[in-house]
Structure formats: C-alpha cells, structure tokens
PDB file of C-alpha atoms in Angstrom:
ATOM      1  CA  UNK A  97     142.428  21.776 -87.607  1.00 51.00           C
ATOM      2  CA  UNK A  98     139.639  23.370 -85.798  1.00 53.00           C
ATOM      3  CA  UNK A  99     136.465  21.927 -83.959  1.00 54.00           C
ATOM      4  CA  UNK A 100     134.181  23.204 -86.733  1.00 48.00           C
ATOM      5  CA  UNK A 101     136.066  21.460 -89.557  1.00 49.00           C
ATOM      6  CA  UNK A 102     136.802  18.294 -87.813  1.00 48.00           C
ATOM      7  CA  UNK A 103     133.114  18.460 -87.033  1.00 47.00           C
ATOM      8  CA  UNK A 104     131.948  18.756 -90.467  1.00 43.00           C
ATOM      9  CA  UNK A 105     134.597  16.706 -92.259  1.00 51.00           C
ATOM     10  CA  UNK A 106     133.097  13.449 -89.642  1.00 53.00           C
ATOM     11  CA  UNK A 107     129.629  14.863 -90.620  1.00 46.00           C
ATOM     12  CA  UNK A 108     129.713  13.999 -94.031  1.00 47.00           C
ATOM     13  CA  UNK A 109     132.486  10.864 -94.130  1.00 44.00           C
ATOM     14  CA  UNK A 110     129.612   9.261 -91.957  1.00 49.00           C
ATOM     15  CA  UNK A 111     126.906  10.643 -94.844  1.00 45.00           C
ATOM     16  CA  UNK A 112     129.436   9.104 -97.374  1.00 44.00           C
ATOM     17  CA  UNK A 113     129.768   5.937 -95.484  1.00 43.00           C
ATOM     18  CA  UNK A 114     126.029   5.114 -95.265  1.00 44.00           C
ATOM     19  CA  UNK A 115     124.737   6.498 -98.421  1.00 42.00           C
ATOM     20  CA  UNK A 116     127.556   3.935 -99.939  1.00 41.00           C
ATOM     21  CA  UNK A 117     126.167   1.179 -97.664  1.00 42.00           C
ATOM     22  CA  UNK A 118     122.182   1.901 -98.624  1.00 40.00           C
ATOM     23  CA  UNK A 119     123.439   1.579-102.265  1.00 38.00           C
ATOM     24  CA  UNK A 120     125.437  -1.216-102.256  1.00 39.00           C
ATOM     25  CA  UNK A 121     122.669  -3.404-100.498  1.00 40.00           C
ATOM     26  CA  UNK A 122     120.123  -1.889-103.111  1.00 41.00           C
ATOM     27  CA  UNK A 123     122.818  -3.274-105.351  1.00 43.00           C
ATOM     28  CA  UNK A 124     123.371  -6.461-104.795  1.00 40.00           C
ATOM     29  CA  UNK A 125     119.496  -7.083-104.113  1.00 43.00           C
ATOM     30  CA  UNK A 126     118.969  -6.871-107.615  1.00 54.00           C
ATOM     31  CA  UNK A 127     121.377  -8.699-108.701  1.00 78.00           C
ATOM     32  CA  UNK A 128     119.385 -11.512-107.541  1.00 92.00           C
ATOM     33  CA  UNK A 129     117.636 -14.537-110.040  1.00 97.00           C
ATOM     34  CA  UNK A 130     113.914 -13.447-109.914  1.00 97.00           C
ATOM     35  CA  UNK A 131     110.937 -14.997-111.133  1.00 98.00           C
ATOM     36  CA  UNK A 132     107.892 -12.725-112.297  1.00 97.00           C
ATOM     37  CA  UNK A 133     105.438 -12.451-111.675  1.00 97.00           C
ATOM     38  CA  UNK A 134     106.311 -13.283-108.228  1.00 96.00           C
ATOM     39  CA  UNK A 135     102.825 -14.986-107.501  1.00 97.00           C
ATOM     40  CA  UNK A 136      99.746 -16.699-109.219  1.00 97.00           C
ATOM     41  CA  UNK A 137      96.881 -18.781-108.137  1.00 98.00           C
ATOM     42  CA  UNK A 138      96.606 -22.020-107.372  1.00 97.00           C
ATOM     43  CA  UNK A 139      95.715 -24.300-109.929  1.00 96.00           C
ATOM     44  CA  UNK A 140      96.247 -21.233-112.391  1.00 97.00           C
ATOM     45  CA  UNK A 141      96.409 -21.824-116.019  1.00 96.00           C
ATOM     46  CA  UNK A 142      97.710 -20.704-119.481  1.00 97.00           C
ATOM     47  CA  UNK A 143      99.407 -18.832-118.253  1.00 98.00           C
ATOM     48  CA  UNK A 144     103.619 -17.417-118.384  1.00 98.00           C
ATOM     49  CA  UNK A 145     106.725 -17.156-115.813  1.00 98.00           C
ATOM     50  CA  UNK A 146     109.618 -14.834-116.924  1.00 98.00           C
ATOM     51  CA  UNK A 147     112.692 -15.519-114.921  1.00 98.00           C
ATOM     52  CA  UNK A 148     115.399 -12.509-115.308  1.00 98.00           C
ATOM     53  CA  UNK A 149     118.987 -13.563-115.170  1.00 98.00           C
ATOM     54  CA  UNK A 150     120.725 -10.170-114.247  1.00 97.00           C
ATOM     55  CA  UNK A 151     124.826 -10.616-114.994  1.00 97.00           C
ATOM     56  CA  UNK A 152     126.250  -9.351-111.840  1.00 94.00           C
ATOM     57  CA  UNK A 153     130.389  -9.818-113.376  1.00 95.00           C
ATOM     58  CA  UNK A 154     132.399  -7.182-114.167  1.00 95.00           C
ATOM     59  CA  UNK A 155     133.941  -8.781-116.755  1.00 96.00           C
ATOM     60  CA  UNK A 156     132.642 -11.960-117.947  1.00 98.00           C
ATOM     61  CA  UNK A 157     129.272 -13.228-119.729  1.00 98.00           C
ATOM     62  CA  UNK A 158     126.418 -15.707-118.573  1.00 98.00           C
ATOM     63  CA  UNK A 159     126.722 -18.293-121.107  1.00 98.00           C
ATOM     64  CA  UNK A 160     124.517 -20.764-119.720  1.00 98.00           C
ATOM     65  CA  UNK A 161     121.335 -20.901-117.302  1.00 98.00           C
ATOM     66  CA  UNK A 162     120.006 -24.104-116.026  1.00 98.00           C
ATOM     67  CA  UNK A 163     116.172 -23.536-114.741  1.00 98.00           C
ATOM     68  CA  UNK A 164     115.044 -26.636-111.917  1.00 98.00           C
ATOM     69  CA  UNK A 165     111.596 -27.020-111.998  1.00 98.00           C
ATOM     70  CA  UNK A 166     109.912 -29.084-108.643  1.00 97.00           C
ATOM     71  CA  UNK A 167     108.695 -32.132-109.643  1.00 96.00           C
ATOM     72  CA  UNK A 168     106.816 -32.672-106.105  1.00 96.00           C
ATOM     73  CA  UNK A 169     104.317 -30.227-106.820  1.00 96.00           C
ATOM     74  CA  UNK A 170     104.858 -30.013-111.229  1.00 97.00           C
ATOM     75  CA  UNK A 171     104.014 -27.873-113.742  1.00 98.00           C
ATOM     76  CA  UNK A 172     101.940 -29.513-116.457  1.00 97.00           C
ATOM     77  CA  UNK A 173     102.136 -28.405-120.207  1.00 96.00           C
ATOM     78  CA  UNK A 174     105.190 -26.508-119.925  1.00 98.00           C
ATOM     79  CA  UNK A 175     106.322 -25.124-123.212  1.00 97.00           C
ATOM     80  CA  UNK A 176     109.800 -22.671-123.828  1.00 97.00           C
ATOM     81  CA  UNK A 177     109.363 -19.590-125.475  1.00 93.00           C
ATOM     82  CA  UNK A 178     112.073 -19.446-128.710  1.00 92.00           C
ATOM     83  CA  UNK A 179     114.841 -17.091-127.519  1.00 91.00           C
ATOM     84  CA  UNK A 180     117.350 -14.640-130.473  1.00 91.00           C
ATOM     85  CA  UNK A 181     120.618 -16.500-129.659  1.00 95.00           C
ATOM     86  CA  UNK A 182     119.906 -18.927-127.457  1.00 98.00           C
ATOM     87  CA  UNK A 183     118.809 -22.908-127.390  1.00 98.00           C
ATOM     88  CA  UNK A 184     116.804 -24.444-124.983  1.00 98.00           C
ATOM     89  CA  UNK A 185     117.212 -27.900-124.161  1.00 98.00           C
ATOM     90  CA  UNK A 186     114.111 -29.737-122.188  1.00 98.00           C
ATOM     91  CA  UNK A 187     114.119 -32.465-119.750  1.00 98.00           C
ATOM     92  CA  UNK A 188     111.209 -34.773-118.643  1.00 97.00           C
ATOM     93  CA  UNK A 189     111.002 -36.631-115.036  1.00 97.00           C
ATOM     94  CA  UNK A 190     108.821 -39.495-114.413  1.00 97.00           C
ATOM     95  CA  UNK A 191     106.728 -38.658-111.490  1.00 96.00           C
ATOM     96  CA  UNK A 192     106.673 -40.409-108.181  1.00 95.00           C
ATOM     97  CA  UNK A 193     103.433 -39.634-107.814  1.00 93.00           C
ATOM     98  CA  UNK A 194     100.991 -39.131-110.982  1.00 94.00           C
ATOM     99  CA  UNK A 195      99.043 -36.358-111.561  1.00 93.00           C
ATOM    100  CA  UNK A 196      95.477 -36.934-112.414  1.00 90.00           C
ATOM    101  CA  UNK A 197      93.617 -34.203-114.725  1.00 88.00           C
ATOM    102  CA  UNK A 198      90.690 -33.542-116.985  1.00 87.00           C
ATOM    103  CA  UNK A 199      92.719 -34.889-119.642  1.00 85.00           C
ATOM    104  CA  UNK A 200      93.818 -38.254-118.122  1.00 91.00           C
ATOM    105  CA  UNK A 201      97.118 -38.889-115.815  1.00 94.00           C
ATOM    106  CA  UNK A 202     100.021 -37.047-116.575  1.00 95.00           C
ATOM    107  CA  UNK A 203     102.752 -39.881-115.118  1.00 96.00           C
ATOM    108  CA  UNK A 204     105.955 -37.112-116.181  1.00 96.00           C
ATOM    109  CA  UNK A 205     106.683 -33.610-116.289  1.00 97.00           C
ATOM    110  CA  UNK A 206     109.229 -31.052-117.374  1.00 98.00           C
ATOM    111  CA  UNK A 207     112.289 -30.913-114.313  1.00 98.00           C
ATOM    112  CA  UNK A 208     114.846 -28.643-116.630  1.00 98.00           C
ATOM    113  CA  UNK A 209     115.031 -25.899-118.768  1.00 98.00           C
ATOM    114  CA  UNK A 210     118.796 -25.282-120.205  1.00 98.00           C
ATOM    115  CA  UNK A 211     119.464 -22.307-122.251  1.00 98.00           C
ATOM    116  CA  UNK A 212     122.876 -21.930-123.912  1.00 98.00           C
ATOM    117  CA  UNK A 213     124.323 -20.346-127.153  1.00 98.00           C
ATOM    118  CA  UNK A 214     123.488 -17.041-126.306  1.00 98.00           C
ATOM    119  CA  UNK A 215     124.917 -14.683-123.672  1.00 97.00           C
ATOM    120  CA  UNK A 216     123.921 -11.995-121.429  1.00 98.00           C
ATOM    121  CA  UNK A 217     126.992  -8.747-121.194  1.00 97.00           C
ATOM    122  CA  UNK A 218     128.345  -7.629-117.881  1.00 97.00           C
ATOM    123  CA  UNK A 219     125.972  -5.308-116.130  1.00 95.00           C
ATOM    124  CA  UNK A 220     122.706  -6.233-118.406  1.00 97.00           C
ATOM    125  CA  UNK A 221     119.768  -9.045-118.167  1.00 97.00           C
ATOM    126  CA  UNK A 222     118.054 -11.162-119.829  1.00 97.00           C
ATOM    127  CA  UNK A 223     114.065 -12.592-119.417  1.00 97.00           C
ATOM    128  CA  UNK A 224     113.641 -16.361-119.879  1.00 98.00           C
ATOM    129  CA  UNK A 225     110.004 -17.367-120.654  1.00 98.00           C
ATOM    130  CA  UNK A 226     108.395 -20.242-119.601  1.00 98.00           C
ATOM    131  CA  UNK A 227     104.735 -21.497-121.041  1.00 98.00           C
ATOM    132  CA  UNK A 228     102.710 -23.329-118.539  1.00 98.00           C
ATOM    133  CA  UNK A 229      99.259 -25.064-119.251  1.00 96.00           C
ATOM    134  CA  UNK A 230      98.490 -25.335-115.165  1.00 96.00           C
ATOM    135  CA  UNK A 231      99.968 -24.716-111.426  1.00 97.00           C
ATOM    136  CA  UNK A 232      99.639 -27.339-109.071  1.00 96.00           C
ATOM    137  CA  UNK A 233      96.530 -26.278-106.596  1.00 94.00           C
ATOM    138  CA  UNK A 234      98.286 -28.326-103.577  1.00 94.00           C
ATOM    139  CA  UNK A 235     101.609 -26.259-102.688  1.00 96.00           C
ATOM    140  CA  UNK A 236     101.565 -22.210-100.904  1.00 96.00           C
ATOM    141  CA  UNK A 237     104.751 -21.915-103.435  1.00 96.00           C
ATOM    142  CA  UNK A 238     107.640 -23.496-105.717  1.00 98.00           C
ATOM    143  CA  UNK A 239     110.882 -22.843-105.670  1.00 98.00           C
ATOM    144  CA  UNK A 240     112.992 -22.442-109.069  1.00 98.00           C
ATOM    145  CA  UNK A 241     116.629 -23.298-108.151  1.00 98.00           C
ATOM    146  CA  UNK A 242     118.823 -22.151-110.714  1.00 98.00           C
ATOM    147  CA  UNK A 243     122.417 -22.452-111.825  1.00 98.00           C
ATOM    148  CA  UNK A 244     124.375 -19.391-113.793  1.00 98.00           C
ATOM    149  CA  UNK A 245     127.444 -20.141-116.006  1.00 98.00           C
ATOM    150  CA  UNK A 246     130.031 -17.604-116.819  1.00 98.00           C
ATOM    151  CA  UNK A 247     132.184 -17.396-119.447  1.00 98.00           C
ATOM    152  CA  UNK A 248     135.073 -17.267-117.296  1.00 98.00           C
ATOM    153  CA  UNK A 249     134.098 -20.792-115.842  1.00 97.00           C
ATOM    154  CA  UNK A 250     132.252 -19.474-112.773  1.00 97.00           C
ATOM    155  CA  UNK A 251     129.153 -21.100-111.898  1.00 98.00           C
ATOM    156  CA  UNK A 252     126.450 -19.127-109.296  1.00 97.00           C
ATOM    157  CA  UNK A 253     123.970 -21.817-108.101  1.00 97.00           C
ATOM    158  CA  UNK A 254     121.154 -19.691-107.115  1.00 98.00           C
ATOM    159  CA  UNK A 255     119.815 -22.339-104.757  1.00 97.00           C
ATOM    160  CA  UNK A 256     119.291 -21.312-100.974  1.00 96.00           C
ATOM    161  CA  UNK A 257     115.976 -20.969 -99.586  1.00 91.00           C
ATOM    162  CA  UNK A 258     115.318 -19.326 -96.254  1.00 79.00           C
ATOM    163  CA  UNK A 259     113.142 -20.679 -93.354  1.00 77.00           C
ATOM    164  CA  UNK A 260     110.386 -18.788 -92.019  1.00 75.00           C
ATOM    165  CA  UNK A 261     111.762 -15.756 -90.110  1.00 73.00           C
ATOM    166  CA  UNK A 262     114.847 -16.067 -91.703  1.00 77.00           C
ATOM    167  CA  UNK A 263     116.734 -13.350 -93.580  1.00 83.00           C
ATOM    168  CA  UNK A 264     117.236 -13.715 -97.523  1.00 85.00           C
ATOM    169  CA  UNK A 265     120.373 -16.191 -98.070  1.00 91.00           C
ATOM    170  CA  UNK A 266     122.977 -14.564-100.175  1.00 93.00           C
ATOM    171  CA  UNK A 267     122.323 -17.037-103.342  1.00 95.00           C
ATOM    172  CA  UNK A 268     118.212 -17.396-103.253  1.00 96.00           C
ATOM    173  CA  UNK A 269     116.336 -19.538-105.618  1.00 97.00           C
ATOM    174  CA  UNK A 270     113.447 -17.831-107.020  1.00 97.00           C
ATOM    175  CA  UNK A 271     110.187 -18.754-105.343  1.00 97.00           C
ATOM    176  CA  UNK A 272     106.636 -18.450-106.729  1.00 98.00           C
ATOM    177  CA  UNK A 273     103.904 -17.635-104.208  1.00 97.00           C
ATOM    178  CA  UNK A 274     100.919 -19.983-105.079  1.00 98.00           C
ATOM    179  CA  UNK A 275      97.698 -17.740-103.783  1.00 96.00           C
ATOM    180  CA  UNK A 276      93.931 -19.245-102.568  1.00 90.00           C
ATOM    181  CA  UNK A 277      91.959 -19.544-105.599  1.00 69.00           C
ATOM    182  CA  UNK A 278      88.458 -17.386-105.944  1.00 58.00           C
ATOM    183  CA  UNK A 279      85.649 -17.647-103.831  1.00 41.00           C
ATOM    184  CA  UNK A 280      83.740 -19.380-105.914  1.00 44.00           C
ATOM    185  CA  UNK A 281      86.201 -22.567-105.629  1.00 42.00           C
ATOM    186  CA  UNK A 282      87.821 -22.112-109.065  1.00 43.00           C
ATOM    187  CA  UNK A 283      91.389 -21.727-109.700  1.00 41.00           C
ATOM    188  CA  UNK A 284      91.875 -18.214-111.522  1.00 43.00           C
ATOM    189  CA  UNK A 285      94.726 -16.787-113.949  1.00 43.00           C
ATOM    190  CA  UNK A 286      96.826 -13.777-111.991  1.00 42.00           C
ATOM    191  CA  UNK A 287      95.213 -10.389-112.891  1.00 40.00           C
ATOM    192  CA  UNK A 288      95.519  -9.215-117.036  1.00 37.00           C
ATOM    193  CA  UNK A 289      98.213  -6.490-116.133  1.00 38.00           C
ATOM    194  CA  UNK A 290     100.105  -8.888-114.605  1.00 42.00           C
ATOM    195  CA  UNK A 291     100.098 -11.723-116.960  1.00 42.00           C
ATOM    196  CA  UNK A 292     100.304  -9.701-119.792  1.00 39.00           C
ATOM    197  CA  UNK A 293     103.441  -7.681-119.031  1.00 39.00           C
ATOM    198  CA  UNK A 294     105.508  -9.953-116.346  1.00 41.00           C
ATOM    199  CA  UNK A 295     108.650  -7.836-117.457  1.00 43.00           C
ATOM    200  CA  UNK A 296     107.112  -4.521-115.383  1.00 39.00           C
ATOM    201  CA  UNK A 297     106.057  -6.139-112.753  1.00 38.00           C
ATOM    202  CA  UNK A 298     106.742  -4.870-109.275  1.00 38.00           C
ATOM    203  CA  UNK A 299     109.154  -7.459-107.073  1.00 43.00           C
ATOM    204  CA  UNK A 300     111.178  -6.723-104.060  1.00 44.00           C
ATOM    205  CA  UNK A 301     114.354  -6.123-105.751  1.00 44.00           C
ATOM    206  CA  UNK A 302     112.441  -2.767-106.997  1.00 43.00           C
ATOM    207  CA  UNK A 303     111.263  -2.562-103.594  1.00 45.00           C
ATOM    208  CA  UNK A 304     114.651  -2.685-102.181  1.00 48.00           C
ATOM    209  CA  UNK A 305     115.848  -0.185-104.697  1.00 49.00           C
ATOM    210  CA  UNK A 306     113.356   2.353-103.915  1.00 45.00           C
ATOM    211  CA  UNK A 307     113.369   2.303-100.306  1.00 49.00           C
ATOM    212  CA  UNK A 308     117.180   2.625 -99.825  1.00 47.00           C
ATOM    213  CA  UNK A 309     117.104   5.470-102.232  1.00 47.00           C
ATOM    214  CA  UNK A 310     114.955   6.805 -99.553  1.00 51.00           C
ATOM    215  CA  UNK A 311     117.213   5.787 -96.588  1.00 45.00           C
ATOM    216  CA  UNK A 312     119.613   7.904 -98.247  1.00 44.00           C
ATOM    217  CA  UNK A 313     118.002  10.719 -99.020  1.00 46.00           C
ATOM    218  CA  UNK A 314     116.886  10.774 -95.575  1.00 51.00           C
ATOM    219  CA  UNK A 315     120.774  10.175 -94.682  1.00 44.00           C
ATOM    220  CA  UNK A 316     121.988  13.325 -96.622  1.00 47.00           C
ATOM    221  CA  UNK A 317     118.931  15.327 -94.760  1.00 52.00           C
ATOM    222  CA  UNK A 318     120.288  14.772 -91.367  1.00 47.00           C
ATOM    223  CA  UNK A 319     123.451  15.761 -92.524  1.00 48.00           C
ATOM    224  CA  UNK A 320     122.366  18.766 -93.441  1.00 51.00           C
ATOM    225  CA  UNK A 321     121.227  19.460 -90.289  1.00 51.00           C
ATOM    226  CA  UNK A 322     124.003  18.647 -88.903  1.00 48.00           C
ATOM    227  CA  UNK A 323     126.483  21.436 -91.140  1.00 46.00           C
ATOM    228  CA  UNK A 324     123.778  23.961 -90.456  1.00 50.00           C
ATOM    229  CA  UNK A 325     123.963  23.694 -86.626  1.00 44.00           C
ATOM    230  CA  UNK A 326     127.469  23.710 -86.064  1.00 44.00           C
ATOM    231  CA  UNK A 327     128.362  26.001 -88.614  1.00 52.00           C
ATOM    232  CA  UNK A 328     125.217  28.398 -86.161  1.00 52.00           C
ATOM    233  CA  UNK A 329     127.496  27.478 -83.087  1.00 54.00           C
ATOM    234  CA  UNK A 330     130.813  28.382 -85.004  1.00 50.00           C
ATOM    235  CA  UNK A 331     129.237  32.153 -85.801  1.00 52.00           C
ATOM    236  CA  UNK A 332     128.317  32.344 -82.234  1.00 51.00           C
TER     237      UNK A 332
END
C-alpha cells in the first residue's frame, strides 16, 4: 500500500473514531432524568416542574418512576397532573421542622411521587408534571433523586449529585436551581415562556447535543484538510 493511501485511510479512521466519540457522549447526555425548567425563583409560586424520563434500553420499557422530593427545604401544595396510562400514587412526610406561611403551619409535605401502569417504549420519553403552590425561599437548589423501573427488572436510581468542580456523575439526580428573587424583595414566578411551555425549554442535554454536533463538524473539516494536502503532495 502506498504512503498516500495509508495516509488517507488513518485520516479518516481517526475522523470516524472521534465523530463516533462526539456522538456517543451527546448520546448518553440525554439520556439523562431532567427536570424543566431547570430553574425558578425562590419562594416562586403556582407554578409547574416537568421531569422527562427518556428510556435509554434497547429492549425493555420503563414501567415505573419513583420521583423523591426534599423534605429539608419542601414543596408546599404539590398537586400531580392526571397522566393517559399511568397512576400516581402520593406520599406525605411529617416535617422535622414546620413550615410557617400566610396560611398557617404546614407541619407535612409531599416526599414521593410514584407513577406506574403506564410505560414509556425503548428509545422514546415521557414528561411527568408536577403542580406546586410555592418553592422554598431558603435553599440555592433541590435535588429530585429518582428511581427508573424496567420491565425487564432493571432499576436506574438516578441519584448522584456532584460537588462543586466536579464532573457530572454518570447517574445524576435532577437538580432545580432556586434563583434571588426581584429587587423589590418579592419572590417572582420564572418568566411566561418558560412556565408556560417547560417541554421546549432549553437544558444542557440540548446544549450538549448541539455543541458536539459542532465538534464534529469541525472534526470532518480538518479532515478535509488533511485529504486535500496530501493528495497536493502525492501530484507533486
């Protein structure tokens, strides 16, 4: 085999390679248990979280999704929104410490969401809405842990959370960012658009997507470059 064609045939198994390495990160990214919108303000209220429960199997179906709600810094008025197909079964905790409102003391709040009956096919997803009358005002986020049944038995506990600095754990529980409230000292809704259509919002798996589809576009560029100039210095 000559120089030119073992040059080019390394050329593009290393485009191959990373252009299949870019994807499969994008991949698995989104694959991830997300909540959306990914932020709100603190002490928000009336207001909705979707969580999206994509089905990463080849094979089987998610038959069952357990929601964990924090119960240090609670939600207060939580209410499930009906879901075609599936049942959702509430739990209450009694608080350790009381919340004190408008409205009196709220002394328990809602610490599970379990939605079963229904199922979500290989390679599709499924939005889970939860109601909430207010955010707590004290926290900078919550965390959602979550635990996904197959139908083949195989349960994905989408529990991890990474410490400042760290890099994204392979399972990660969804996280809410809990923003400063207005200037004005009064806790504020997340913008209209947002609120109103949590299903399009943007989130990092997106992100992710989008900027290694750019990685490999940039990838197959440089490879181009490379053909052109040794197939120049093979005409020479």
């Amino acid at each position: 085999m000559s120089r030119t064609h073992t040059a080019l045939r390394r050329a593009g198994l290393g485009t191959a390679l990373a252009a299949t390495a870019l994807l499969t990160a994008a991949g698995a990214a989104s694959a991830h248990v997300t909540v959306h919108p990914d932020s709100y303000a603190k002490g928000a209220t009336d207001g909705v979280l979707s969580f999206r429960v994509p089905d990463e199997s080849d094979t089987a179906s998610t038959t069952k999704v357990q929601l964990f709600l924090p119960t240090d810094h609670p939600l207060l008025g939580v209410l499930v929104s009906p879901h075609d197909g599936w049942t959702a079964t509430v739990t209450n905790t009694k608080l350790k410490t009381p919340v004190k409102t408008d409205d009196g003391t709220i002394t328990d709040a809602v610490s599970e969401i379990t939605w079963t009956g229904g199922k979500v096919a290989p390679g599709h997803y499924e939005d889970f809405d939860v109601a909430f009358g207010q955010l707590p005002d004290d926290a900078a986020e919550l965390t959602f842990k979550t635990l996904q049944t197959y139908s083949d038995g195989k349960v994905v506990r989408w529990i991890e959370e990474a410490a400042k600095g760290d890099e994204e754990p392979e399972n990660p529980a969804p996280v809410l960012k809990l923003t400063s409230a207005t200037t004005d000292g009064s806790a504020t809704k997340s913008s209209a658009a947002t609120t109103a259509a949590p299903k399009v919002s943007a989130n990092d798996s997106t992100a992710r997507g989008l900027g290694a589809a750019g990685l490999v576009v940039g990838v197959l560029g440089l490879a181009a470059g490379a053909f052109a100039v040794v197939r120049s210095r093979a005409a020479k």
